[in-house]
mmCIF file of C-alpha atoms in Angstrom:
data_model
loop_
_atom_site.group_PDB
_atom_site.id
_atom_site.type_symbol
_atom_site.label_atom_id
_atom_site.label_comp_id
_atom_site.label_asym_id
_atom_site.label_seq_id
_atom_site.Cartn_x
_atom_site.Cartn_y
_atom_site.Cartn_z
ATOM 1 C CA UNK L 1 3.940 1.586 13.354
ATOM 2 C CA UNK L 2 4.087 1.736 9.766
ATOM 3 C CA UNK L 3 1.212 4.611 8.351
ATOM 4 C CA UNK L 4 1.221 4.820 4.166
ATOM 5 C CA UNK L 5 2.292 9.097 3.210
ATOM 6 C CA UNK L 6 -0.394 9.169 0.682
ATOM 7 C CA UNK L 7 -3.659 7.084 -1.236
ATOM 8 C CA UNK L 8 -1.980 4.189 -2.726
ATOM 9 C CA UNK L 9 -4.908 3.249 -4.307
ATOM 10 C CA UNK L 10 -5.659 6.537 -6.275
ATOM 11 C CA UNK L 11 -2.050 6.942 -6.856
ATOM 12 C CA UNK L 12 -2.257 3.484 -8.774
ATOM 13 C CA UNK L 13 -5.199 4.472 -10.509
ATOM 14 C CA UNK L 14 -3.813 7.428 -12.158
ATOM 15 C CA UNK L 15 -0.551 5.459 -12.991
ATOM 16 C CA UNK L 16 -3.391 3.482 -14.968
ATOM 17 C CA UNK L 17 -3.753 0.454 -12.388
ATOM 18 C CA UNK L 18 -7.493 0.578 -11.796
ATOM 19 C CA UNK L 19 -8.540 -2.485 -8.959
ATOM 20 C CA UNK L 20 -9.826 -4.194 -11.783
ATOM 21 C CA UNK L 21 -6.845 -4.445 -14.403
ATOM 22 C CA UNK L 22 -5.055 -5.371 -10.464
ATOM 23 C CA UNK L 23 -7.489 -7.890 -10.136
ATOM 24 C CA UNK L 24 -7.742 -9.428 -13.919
ATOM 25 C CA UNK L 25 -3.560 -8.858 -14.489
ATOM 26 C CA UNK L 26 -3.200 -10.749 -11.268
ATOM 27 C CA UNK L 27 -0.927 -7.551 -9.734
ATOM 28 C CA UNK L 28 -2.479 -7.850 -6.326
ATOM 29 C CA UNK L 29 -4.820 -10.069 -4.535
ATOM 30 C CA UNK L 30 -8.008 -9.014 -2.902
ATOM 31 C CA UNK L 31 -6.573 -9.218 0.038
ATOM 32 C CA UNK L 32 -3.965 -6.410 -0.684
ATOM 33 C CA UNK L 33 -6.418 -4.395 -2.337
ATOM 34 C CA UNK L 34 -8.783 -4.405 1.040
ATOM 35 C CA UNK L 35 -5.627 -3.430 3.145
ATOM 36 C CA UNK L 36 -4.863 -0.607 1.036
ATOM 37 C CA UNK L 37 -8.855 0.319 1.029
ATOM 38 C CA UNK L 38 -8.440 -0.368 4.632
ATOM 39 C CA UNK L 39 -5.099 2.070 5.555
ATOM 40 C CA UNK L 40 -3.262 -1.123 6.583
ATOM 41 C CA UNK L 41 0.063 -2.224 5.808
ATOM 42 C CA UNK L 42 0.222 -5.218 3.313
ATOM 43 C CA UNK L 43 2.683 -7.800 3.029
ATOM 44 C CA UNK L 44 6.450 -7.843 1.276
ATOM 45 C CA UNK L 45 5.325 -9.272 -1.652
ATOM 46 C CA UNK L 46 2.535 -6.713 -2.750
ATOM 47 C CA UNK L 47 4.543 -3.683 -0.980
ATOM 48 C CA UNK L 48 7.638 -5.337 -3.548
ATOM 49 C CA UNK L 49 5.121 -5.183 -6.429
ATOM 50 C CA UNK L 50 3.737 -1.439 -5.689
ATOM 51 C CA UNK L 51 7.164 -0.399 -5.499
ATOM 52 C CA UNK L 52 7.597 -1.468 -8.851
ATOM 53 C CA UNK L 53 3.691 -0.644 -10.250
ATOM 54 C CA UNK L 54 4.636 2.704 -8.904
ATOM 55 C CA UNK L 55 8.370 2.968 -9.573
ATOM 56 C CA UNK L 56 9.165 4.161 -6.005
ATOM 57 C CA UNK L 57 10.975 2.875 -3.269
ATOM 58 C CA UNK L 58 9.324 1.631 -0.015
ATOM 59 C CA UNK L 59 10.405 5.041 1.927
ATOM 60 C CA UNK L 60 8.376 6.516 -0.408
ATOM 61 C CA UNK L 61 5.292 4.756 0.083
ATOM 62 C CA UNK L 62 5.381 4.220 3.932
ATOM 63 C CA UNK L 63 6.788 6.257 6.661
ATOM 64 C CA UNK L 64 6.959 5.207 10.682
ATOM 65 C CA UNK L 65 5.659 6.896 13.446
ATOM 66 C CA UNK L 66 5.688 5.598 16.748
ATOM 67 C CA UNK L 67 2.633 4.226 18.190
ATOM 68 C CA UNK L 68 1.929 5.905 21.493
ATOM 69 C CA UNK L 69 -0.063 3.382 22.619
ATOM 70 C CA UNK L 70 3.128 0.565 22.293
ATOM 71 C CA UNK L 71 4.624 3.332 24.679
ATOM 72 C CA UNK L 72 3.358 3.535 27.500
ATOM 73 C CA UNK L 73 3.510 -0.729 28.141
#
């Protein structure tokens, strides 16, 4: 599974992306903005837009580990 390597969040905040200028500029929906609250993954299109918020690339942001659980099915 996917896991993110730090807070995306704060790290948005103090790149000056508050959840409200995400919210009023239209940079991520509510729905994103509860995953990321949340530790779950959101979609392409917001992980596309973080990237670029951020100037990172996705390996940057997200990082697999394997999900024990899946295993041993």
């Amino acid at each position: 599974m996917f896991v993110y390597k730090f807070d995306v969040l704060e790290s948005l905040k103090e790149a000056g992306y508050n959840t409200a200028r995400l919210r009023k500029e239209k940079l991520l929906g509510e729905n994103a903005i509860q995953s990321l609250r949340q530790g779950e993954m959101v979609g392409i299109a917001s992980l596309e837009k973080i990237c670029k918020l951020l100037d990172m690339q996705p390996g940057n942001l997200i990082k697999y580990i394997e999900d024990t659980e899946e295993c041993k099915h």
